[in-house]
Amino acid sequence: HPSDNFTSMLNDVQGPETCNTYNMLRLTKMLYQDSPETNFADYYERALYNHILASQEPEKGGFVYFTPMRPGHYRVYSQPETSMWCCVGSGLENHTKYGEFIYAHQKDTLYVNLFIPSQLTWKEKGVTLTQETRFPDDGKVTLRIDKAPKKGITLKIRQPQWTGHSKEYNVKINGKNEASIVEENSNYLTLHRKWKKGDVITFNLPMKVSLEQIPDKKDYYAFLYGPIVLAASTGTGHLDGLYADDSRGGHIAHGKQIPLQEVPMLIGNPESIRNSLHKKDDNQLIFTFDGNVYPAQNKTLELIPFFRLHNARYAIYFRQANEEQFKIIQKEMATAERKATELANQTVDLIFPGEQQPESDHGIQYEQAETGTNKDRHFRRTKGWFSYNLKVKEEAGRIRITIQKNDRNKVAILLNNNKLAVNPTISEADKDGFITLSWLLPQKLKSGSCPIRFTPDGTEWTPAIYEVRLLK
Ligand SMILES: [Zn+2]
């Protein structure tokens, strides 16, 4: 999607691929080796906890290909006997690499970049250092010198960007407060001395809830706790293909798409929304939202780290509206809902050209035809022909197709081998430039099936056709 428009990312059931982040971490590590700046470590930490750590199902061990950002959707896990996707190959590596990038060294300086329980042996300097922490469940970190170097070395402890570079780290060495030094433009707490075996350095990473707007600045927000993205479970219904089969699209979560307006929307301004999320207790990362939510939930909206949310639908980005915007949205939704219901009640049969299942359900046949997508909708067009069998489930008197307003190609339609009239009724364009062409049928269709065939009409191609709808 374009960097200034994330709409397609929010709508798509596909979305961030694990291999992409796998590669970004490799790239980040190389960039860091060129210039050891904390912004690379900040990115690495976010990507590691929020995507990589989230990409393995904890019980059966399956790997994730797509992590949809579509609110209310879900992800699919690989199985040993059905799936050997790229993200399974890189996935096997991902979860063996949590020891990488925690530490780095240059001359006499040791950098502590990540807060992960670990033991470091730096042979050349004769250093063994142990890091103990429950991060991100707790911001407290302990570094212990188990083997001291002969000469003095400098310890540089990363000050994450998400701490706002506050001075509240409360650094102690062997229990005594340490006035730590932060070098300008470095964002590392710098401690230099001749270390002794058994020296213990402790500090606290100040963790807090923050709210982050989607990068294109639309009205969608995500909650974070420190660097950890939080998510709400939105249920476990229709998780079709949760454990992937060996089909071509087995890695895609193809189950029902929950309409976006049914996913919780947060009502209020961003500041009040951020202040409405509270940590439930001291020991666990569970957060409750006590602000206004639409549609009203039957229980409190609860958020946990996304990397701990599995086998369920989820929301990471939440739509936000202030009270006045919300009143307008409600009116628009009611109108759209009414129109959709009316249309559904009038519909006898419906095909989405270019979509695999609806096309095969309607006996697609074609010559010199192609499919594609535009504005999140699938289409088919042809310079030969394509055809379907419409299912006449009840009496039908109208046929309607959807095309783009600016598509200058023309189409001839044969219904039951009779060509439809040249002049259809044309609708106004909707906000994405789609129009409908509709024809009143000379004779009503009663039952059974009815072939419909599309060919170009004096142009090389037909227009791209997005929808074919048989109406009462
Ligand atoms: Zn992949």
Coordinates of N, CA, C and O in Angstrom, one line a residue, residues 96-240:
T96 N 15.0 -19.3 16.7 CA 16.3 -19.7 17.2 C 17.2 -18.5 17.4 O 18.4 -18.7 17.9
K97 N 16.8 -17.3 17.0 CA 17.7 -16.2 17.0 C 17.4 -15.1 18.1 O 17.9 -14.0 18.0
Y98 N 16.7 -15.5 19.1 CA 16.4 -14.5 20.2 C 17.7 -14.1 20.9 O 17.7 -13.1 21.7
G99 N 18.7 -14.9 20.8 CA 20.0 -14.5 21.4 C 20.8 -13.4 20.6 O 21.7 -12.9 21.1
E100 N 20.3 -13.1 19.4 CA 21.0 -12.2 18.6 C 20.7 -10.7 19.0 O 19.6 -10.4 19.4
F101 N 21.7 -9.9 18.8 CA 21.5 -8.4 18.9 C 21.3 -7.9 20.3 O 21.1 -6.7 20.5
I102 N 21.3 -8.8 21.3 CA 21.1 -8.3 22.7 C 22.3 -7.5 23.0 O 22.2 -6.4 23.6
Y103 N 23.5 -7.9 22.6 CA 24.8 -7.2 22.9 C 25.6 -6.9 21.7 O 25.4 -7.6 20.6
A104 N 26.4 -5.9 21.8 CA 27.3 -5.6 20.7 C 28.6 -5.1 21.4 O 28.6 -4.6 22.5
H105 N 29.7 -5.1 20.7 CA 30.9 -4.6 21.3 C 31.8 -3.9 20.2 O 31.7 -4.2 19.0
Q106 N 32.5 -2.9 20.7 CA 33.4 -2.1 19.9 C 34.6 -1.6 20.8 O 34.3 -1.0 21.8
K107 N 35.8 -2.0 20.4 CA 37.0 -1.6 21.2 C 36.7 -2.1 22.7 O 36.5 -3.2 22.9
D108 N 36.7 -1.1 23.6 CA 36.5 -1.5 25.0 C 35.1 -1.2 25.5 O 34.9 -1.1 26.7
T109 N 34.2 -1.2 24.6 CA 32.8 -0.8 25.0 C 31.9 -2.0 24.7 O 31.9 -2.6 23.7
L110 N 31.0 -2.3 25.7 CA 30.0 -3.3 25.6 C 28.6 -2.6 25.6 O 28.3 -1.9 26.5
Y111 N 27.9 -2.9 24.5 CA 26.5 -2.3 24.4 C 25.5 -3.3 24.8 O 25.6 -4.4 24.4
V112 N 24.6 -2.9 25.6 CA 23.4 -3.7 26.0 C 22.2 -3.1 25.3 O 21.7 -2.0 25.6
N113 N 21.8 -3.8 24.2 CA 20.7 -3.2 23.3 C 19.3 -3.7 23.7 O 18.4 -3.0 23.6
L114 N 19.2 -5.0 24.1 CA 17.9 -5.6 24.3 C 17.8 -6.1 25.7 O 18.9 -6.5 26.3
F115 N 16.6 -6.2 26.2 CA 16.4 -6.6 27.6 C 15.8 -8.0 27.6 O 14.6 -8.2 27.7
I116 N 16.7 -9.0 27.5 CA 16.3 -10.4 27.3 C 17.2 -11.2 28.3 O 18.5 -11.0 28.3
P117 N 16.7 -12.1 29.1 CA 17.5 -12.8 30.0 C 18.5 -13.6 29.2 O 18.2 -14.3 28.2
S118 N 19.8 -13.5 29.6 CA 20.9 -14.1 28.8 C 22.2 -14.0 29.5 O 22.3 -13.4 30.5
Q119 N 23.1 -14.8 29.0 CA 24.5 -14.7 29.5 C 25.4 -14.5 28.4 O 25.4 -15.2 27.3
L120 N 26.3 -13.5 28.6 CA 27.2 -13.1 27.5 C 28.7 -13.5 27.9 O 29.1 -13.2 29.0
T121 N 29.4 -14.2 27.0 CA 30.8 -14.4 27.2 C 31.6 -13.7 26.1 O 31.4 -13.9 24.9
W122 N 32.4 -12.7 26.6 CA 33.2 -11.9 25.6 C 34.6 -12.3 25.9 O 35.3 -11.8 26.8
K123 N 35.0 -13.4 25.1 CA 36.3 -14.0 25.4 C 37.5 -13.1 25.4 O 38.3 -13.1 26.3
E124 N 37.6 -12.3 24.3 CA 38.8 -11.4 24.1 C 39.1 -10.6 25.3 O 40.2 -10.2 25.6
K125 N 38.0 -10.1 26.0 CA 38.2 -9.2 27.1 C 38.1 -10.0 28.5 O 38.2 -9.3 29.5
G126 N 37.8 -11.2 28.4 CA 37.6 -12.0 29.7 C 36.4 -11.6 30.5 O 36.5 -11.5 31.7
V127 N 35.3 -11.3 29.8 CA 34.1 -10.9 30.5 C 33.0 -11.9 30.4 O 32.8 -12.5 29.3
T128 N 32.4 -12.2 31.5 CA 31.1 -13.0 31.5 C 30.1 -12.1 32.2 O 30.3 -11.6 33.4
L129 N 29.0 -11.9 31.6 CA 27.9 -11.0 32.1 C 26.6 -11.7 32.0 O 26.3 -12.3 31.0
T130 N 25.8 -11.7 33.1 CA 24.5 -12.3 33.1 C 23.4 -11.2 33.2 O 23.5 -10.3 34.1
Q131 N 22.4 -11.3 32.4 CA 21.3 -10.3 32.4 C 20.1 -11.1 32.9 O 19.7 -12.1 32.4
E132 N 19.4 -10.6 33.9 CA 18.2 -11.1 34.4 C 17.1 -10.1 34.4 O 17.3 -9.0 34.8
T133 N 15.9 -10.5 33.8 CA 14.8 -9.6 33.7 C 13.6 -10.4 33.4 O 13.6 -11.5 32.8
R134 N 12.4 -9.8 33.7 CA 11.1 -10.4 33.3 C 10.5 -9.5 32.2 O 9.3 -9.6 31.9
F135 N 11.3 -8.6 31.6 CA 10.8 -7.7 30.6 C 10.1 -8.5 29.5 O 10.6 -9.5 29.1
P136 N 9.0 -8.1 29.0 CA 8.3 -6.8 29.2 C 7.3 -6.8 30.3 O 6.6 -5.8 30.6
D137 N 7.2 -8.0 31.0 CA 6.2 -8.0 32.1 C 6.6 -7.1 33.3 O 5.8 -6.7 34.1
D138 N 7.9 -6.8 33.4 CA 8.4 -6.0 34.4 C 9.6 -5.2 33.8 O 10.4 -5.8 33.0
G139 N 9.8 -4.0 34.2 CA 10.8 -3.1 33.6 C 12.2 -3.2 34.3 O 13.1 -2.6 34.0
K140 N 12.2 -4.1 35.4 CA 13.4 -4.2 36.2 C 14.5 -5.1 35.5 O 14.1 -6.2 35.0
V141 N 15.7 -4.6 35.4 CA 16.8 -5.3 34.7 C 18.0 -5.4 35.7 O 18.4 -4.4 36.3
T142 N 18.6 -6.6 35.8 CA 19.8 -6.8 36.6 C 20.9 -7.3 35.6 O 20.7 -8.3 34.9
L143 N 22.1 -6.6 35.7 CA 23.3 -7.1 35.0 C 24.3 -7.5 36.1 O 24.6 -6.7 37.0
R144 N 24.8 -8.7 35.9 CA 25.8 -9.1 37.0 C 27.1 -9.5 36.3 O 27.1 -10.2 35.2
I145 N 28.2 -9.0 36.8 CA 29.5 -9.4 36.2 C 30.0 -10.7 36.9 O 30.3 -10.7 38.1
D146 N 29.9 -11.8 36.1 CA 30.3 -13.0 36.7 C 31.8 -13.3 36.5 O 32.4 -14.1 37.2
K147 N 32.4 -12.7 35.5 CA 33.8 -12.7 35.3 C 34.3 -11.3 34.9 O 33.7 -10.8 33.9
A148 N 35.2 -10.8 35.6 CA 35.6 -9.4 35.4 C 36.8 -9.3 34.5 O 37.7 -10.1 34.5
P149 N 36.8 -8.3 33.6 CA 37.9 -8.1 32.7 C 39.1 -7.5 33.5 O 38.9 -6.9 34.5
K150 N 40.3 -7.7 33.0 CA 41.5 -7.2 33.7 C 41.5 -5.7 33.7 O 41.9 -5.0 34.6
K151 N 41.2 -5.1 32.5 CA 41.2 -3.6 32.4 C 39.7 -3.1 32.5 O 38.8 -3.9 32.4
G152 N 39.6 -1.8 32.6 CA 38.3 -1.2 32.7 C 37.6 -1.3 31.3 O 38.3 -1.2 30.3
I153 N 36.3 -1.5 31.3 CA 35.5 -1.4 30.1 C 34.3 -0.5 30.3 O 33.9 -0.2 31.5
T154 N 33.8 0.0 29.2 CA 32.6 0.9 29.3 C 31.3 0.1 29.0 O 31.3 -0.7 28.0
L155 N 30.4 0.2 29.8 CA 29.0 -0.4 29.6 C 28.1 0.7 29.0 O 28.0 1.7 29.7
K156 N 27.5 0.4 27.9 CA 26.5 1.3 27.4 C 25.2 0.7 27.3 O 25.0 -0.3 26.6
I157 N 24.3 1.2 28.1 CA 22.9 0.6 28.2 C 21.9 1.4 27.4 O 21.8 2.6 27.7
R158 N 21.3 0.8 26.5 CA 20.4 1.5 25.6 C 19.2 2.2 26.4 O 18.6 1.5 27.3
Q159 N 18.9 3.4 26.1 CA 17.7 4.1 26.6 C 16.7 4.1 25.5 O 16.8 4.8 24.5
P160 N 15.7 3.2 25.6 CA 14.8 3.1 24.5 C 14.1 4.4 24.2 O 13.8 5.1 25.1
Q161 N 13.7 4.5 23.0 CA 13.0 5.7 22.5 C 11.7 5.8 23.3 O 11.2 6.9 23.6
W162 N 11.0 4.6 23.5 CA 9.7 4.6 24.1 C 9.7 5.1 25.6 O 8.7 5.3 26.2
T163 N 10.9 5.2 26.2 CA 11.0 5.7 27.6 C 11.0 7.2 27.6 O 11.0 7.9 28.6
G164 N 11.0 7.8 26.4 CA 11.0 9.3 26.2 C 12.3 9.8 26.7 O 12.5 11.0 27.1
H165 N 13.3 8.9 26.8 CA 14.7 9.3 27.3 C 14.5 10.0 28.7 O 15.2 11.0 29.0
S166 N 13.6 9.5 29.5 CA 13.4 10.1 30.8 C 14.6 9.7 31.7 O 15.4 8.9 31.3
K167 N 14.7 10.4 32.8 CA 15.9 10.1 33.7 C 15.5 9.2 34.8 O 16.2 9.1 35.8
E168 N 14.4 8.5 34.7 CA 13.8 7.7 35.8 C 14.3 6.3 35.8 O 13.6 5.4 36.2
Y169 N 15.5 6.1 35.4 CA 16.0 4.7 35.3 C 16.5 4.1 36.7 O 16.5 2.9 36.9
N170 N 16.8 5.1 37.6 CA 17.2 4.6 38.9 C 18.3 3.6 38.9 O 18.2 2.5 39.4
V171 N 19.4 4.0 38.2 CA 20.5 3.0 38.0 C 21.3 2.9 39.4 O 21.6 3.9 40.0
K172 N 21.5 1.6 39.7 CA 22.3 1.4 41.0 C 23.4 0.4 40.7 O 23.2 -0.5 39.9
I173 N 24.5 0.7 41.3 CA 25.6 -0.3 41.2 C 25.9 -0.8 42.6 O 26.1 0.0 43.5
N174 N 25.8 -2.1 42.8 CA 25.9 -2.8 44.1 C 25.0 -2.0 45.1 O 25.4 -1.8 46.2
G175 N 23.8 -1.7 44.7 CA 22.8 -1.1 45.6 C 22.9 0.4 45.8 O 22.1 1.0 46.5
K176 N 24.0 1.0 45.3 CA 24.2 2.4 45.5 C 23.8 3.2 44.2 O 24.1 2.8 43.1
N177 N 23.1 4.3 44.4 CA 22.7 5.1 43.3 C 23.8 5.6 42.5 O 24.9 5.9 43.0
E178 N 23.7 5.6 41.2 CA 24.7 5.9 40.3 C 24.3 7.1 39.4 O 23.2 7.0 38.8
A179 N 25.0 8.2 39.5 CA 24.7 9.3 38.6 C 25.2 8.9 37.2 O 26.4 9.1 36.9
S180 N 24.3 8.3 36.4 CA 24.8 7.8 35.1 C 24.9 9.0 34.1 O 24.3 10.0 34.3
I181 N 25.7 8.8 33.2 CA 26.0 9.8 32.2 C 25.4 9.4 30.9 O 25.6 8.3 30.4
V182 N 24.6 10.3 30.3 CA 24.1 10.1 29.0 C 24.9 11.0 28.0 O 24.9 12.2 28.2
E183 N 25.5 10.4 27.1 CA 26.3 11.2 26.1 C 25.3 11.9 25.2 O 24.3 11.3 24.8
E184 N 25.6 13.0 24.8 CA 24.7 13.7 23.8 C 24.6 13.0 22.5 O 25.6 12.4 22.1
N185 N 23.5 12.9 22.0 CA 23.2 12.2 20.7 C 23.5 10.8 20.7 O 23.8 10.2 19.7
S186 N 23.6 10.2 21.9 CA 23.9 8.7 21.9 C 22.7 7.9 22.5 O 22.5 6.8 22.0
N187 N 22.0 8.4 23.4 CA 20.9 7.6 24.0 C 21.3 6.3 24.7 O 20.6 5.4 24.7
Y188 N 22.6 6.3 25.1 CA 23.0 5.2 25.9 C 23.4 5.7 27.3 O 24.1 6.8 27.5
L189 N 23.0 5.0 28.3 CA 23.5 5.2 29.7 C 24.9 4.7 29.7 O 25.1 3.5 29.4
T190 N 25.9 5.5 30.0 CA 27.3 5.1 29.9 C 27.9 4.9 31.3 O 28.0 5.9 32.1
L191 N 28.5 3.8 31.6 CA 29.1 3.5 32.9 C 30.5 2.9 32.6 O 30.6 1.9 32.0
H192 N 31.5 3.7 33.0 CA 32.9 3.2 32.8 C 33.5 3.0 34.2 O 33.5 3.8 35.0
R193 N 34.2 1.8 34.3 CA 35.0 1.6 35.5 C 35.7 0.3 35.4 O 35.6 -0.5 34.4
K194 N 36.6 0.0 36.3 CA 37.2 -1.3 36.4 C 36.3 -2.2 37.2 O 36.0 -1.9 38.4
W195 N 35.7 -3.1 36.5 CA 34.6 -4.0 37.1 C 35.2 -5.1 37.9 O 36.3 -5.5 37.6
K196 N 34.5 -5.5 39.0 CA 34.9 -6.6 39.8 C 33.9 -7.7 39.7 O 32.7 -7.5 39.4
K197 N 34.4 -8.9 39.9 CA 33.5 -10.1 39.9 C 32.4 -9.9 40.9 O 32.7 -9.5 42.0
G198 N 31.2 -10.1 40.5 CA 30.1 -10.0 41.5 C 29.4 -8.6 41.5 O 28.4 -8.4 42.1
D199 N 30.0 -7.7 40.7 CA 29.3 -6.3 40.6 C 27.9 -6.5 40.0 O 27.7 -7.3 39.1
V200 N 27.0 -5.8 40.6 CA 25.6 -5.9 40.1 C 25.1 -4.5 39.7 O 25.2 -3.6 40.5
I201 N 24.6 -4.4 38.5 CA 24.0 -3.2 38.1 C 22.5 -3.4 37.9 O 22.1 -4.4 37.3
T202 N 21.7 -2.5 38.5 CA 20.2 -2.7 38.3 C 19.7 -1.3 37.8 O 20.2 -0.3 38.1
F203 N 18.6 -1.5 37.0 CA 17.9 -0.3 36.6 C 16.5 -0.6 36.3 O 16.1 -1.8 36.1
N204 N 15.6 0.4 36.2 CA 14.2 0.2 35.9 C 13.9 0.9 34.6 O 14.1 2.1 34.5
L205 N 13.3 0.2 33.6 CA 12.9 0.8 32.4 C 11.5 1.3 32.7 O 10.6 0.6 33.0
P206 N 11.3 2.7 32.6 CA 9.9 3.2 32.8 C 9.0 2.9 31.7 O 9.0 3.4 30.6
M207 N 8.0 1.9 32.0 CA 7.1 1.5 31.0 C 5.8 2.1 31.2 O 5.3 2.2 32.4
K208 N 5.1 2.6 30.1 CA 3.8 3.2 30.3 C 3.0 3.0 29.0 O 3.5 2.6 28.0
V209 N 1.7 3.2 29.2 CA 0.8 3.0 28.0 C 0.9 4.2 27.1 O 1.0 5.4 27.5
S210 N 1.0 4.0 25.8 CA 0.9 5.1 24.8 C 0.0 4.7 23.7 O -0.4 3.5 23.6
L211 N -0.4 5.7 23.0 CA -1.4 5.5 21.9 C -0.7 6.0 20.6 O -0.1 7.1 20.6
E212 N -0.7 5.2 19.6 CA 0.0 5.5 18.4 C -0.9 5.6 17.2 O -1.7 4.6 16.9
Q213 N -0.9 6.7 16.5 CA -1.8 6.8 15.3 C -1.3 6.0 14.1 O 0.0 5.9 14.0
I214 N -2.1 5.5 13.3 CA -1.7 4.8 12.1 C -0.9 5.8 11.2 O -1.2 7.0 11.2
P215 N 0.2 5.4 10.6 CA 1.1 6.4 9.9 C 0.5 7.3 8.9 O 1.0 8.4 8.7
D216 N -0.6 6.9 8.3 CA -1.2 7.9 7.3 C -2.1 8.9 8.0 O -2.8 9.7 7.3
K217 N -2.1 8.9 9.3 CA -2.8 9.9 10.1 C -4.3 9.8 10.0 O -5.1 10.8 10.2
K218 N -4.9 8.7 9.6 CA -6.3 8.5 9.6 C -6.7 8.2 11.1 O -5.9 8.1 12.0
D219 N -8.0 8.0 11.3 CA -8.6 7.9 12.6 C -8.5 6.5 13.2 O -9.5 5.9 13.6
Y220 N -7.3 5.9 13.1 CA -7.1 4.6 13.6 C -5.9 4.7 14.6 O -4.8 5.3 14.2
Y221 N -6.0 4.0 15.7 CA -4.9 4.1 16.7 C -4.7 2.7 17.3 O -5.6 1.8 17.4
A222 N -3.4 2.5 17.8 CA -3.0 1.3 18.5 C -2.5 1.6 19.8 O -1.9 2.7 20.0
F223 N -2.7 0.8 20.8 CA -2.1 1.0 22.1 C -0.8 0.2 22.2 O -0.6 -0.9 21.7
L224 N 0.2 0.8 22.9 CA 1.4 0.1 23.3 C 1.7 0.2 24.8 O 1.2 1.2 25.4
Y225 N 2.4 -0.7 25.3 CA 2.9 -0.7 26.6 C 4.4 -0.8 26.5 O 4.9 -1.8 26.1
G226 N 5.1 0.3 26.8 CA 6.5 0.3 26.4 C 6.6 0.1 24.9 O 5.9 0.8 24.1
P227 N 7.3 -0.8 24.4 CA 7.4 -1.1 22.9 C 6.4 -2.1 22.5 O 6.4 -2.5 21.3
I228 N 5.6 -2.7 23.4 CA 4.8 -3.8 23.1 C 3.4 -3.4 22.6 O 2.7 -2.8 23.4
V229 N 3.1 -3.9 21.4 CA 1.7 -3.6 20.9 C 0.7 -4.4 21.6 O 0.9 -5.6 21.8
L230 N -0.4 -3.8 22.0 CA -1.5 -4.5 22.6 C -2.6 -4.8 21.7 O -2.8 -4.1 20.7
A231 N -3.4 -5.9 21.9 CA -4.5 -6.2 21.0 C -5.6 -6.8 21.9 O -5.4 -7.3 23.0
A232 N -6.8 -6.7 21.3 CA -8.0 -7.3 21.9 C -8.4 -8.5 21.1 O -8.5 -8.4 19.9
S233 N -8.8 -9.5 21.8 CA -9.4 -10.6 21.1 C -10.9 -10.2 20.7 O -11.6 -9.6 21.5
T234 N -11.2 -10.5 19.5 CA -12.6 -10.2 19.0 C -13.4 -11.5 18.7 O -14.3 -11.4 17.9
G235 N -13.0 -12.6 19.3 CA -13.8 -13.8 19.2 C -13.1 -14.9 18.4 O -12.1 -14.7 17.8
T236 N -13.8 -16.1 18.4 CA -13.2 -17.2 17.8 C -14.1 -17.8 16.7 O -14.0 -19.0 16.4
G237 N -15.1 -17.0 16.2 CA -16.0 -17.6 15.2 C -15.4 -17.6 13.8 O -14.6 -16.8 13.5
H238 N -15.8 -18.6 13.0 CA -15.4 -18.7 11.6 C -13.9 -18.6 11.4 O -13.5 -17.9 10.5
L239 N -13.1 -19.3 12.2 CA -11.7 -19.3 11.9 C -11.4 -20.4 10.9 O -10.6 -21.3 11.1
D240 N -11.9 -20.2 9.7 CA -11.7 -21.2 8.6 C -10.3 -21.4 8.3 O -9.6 -20.4 8.1

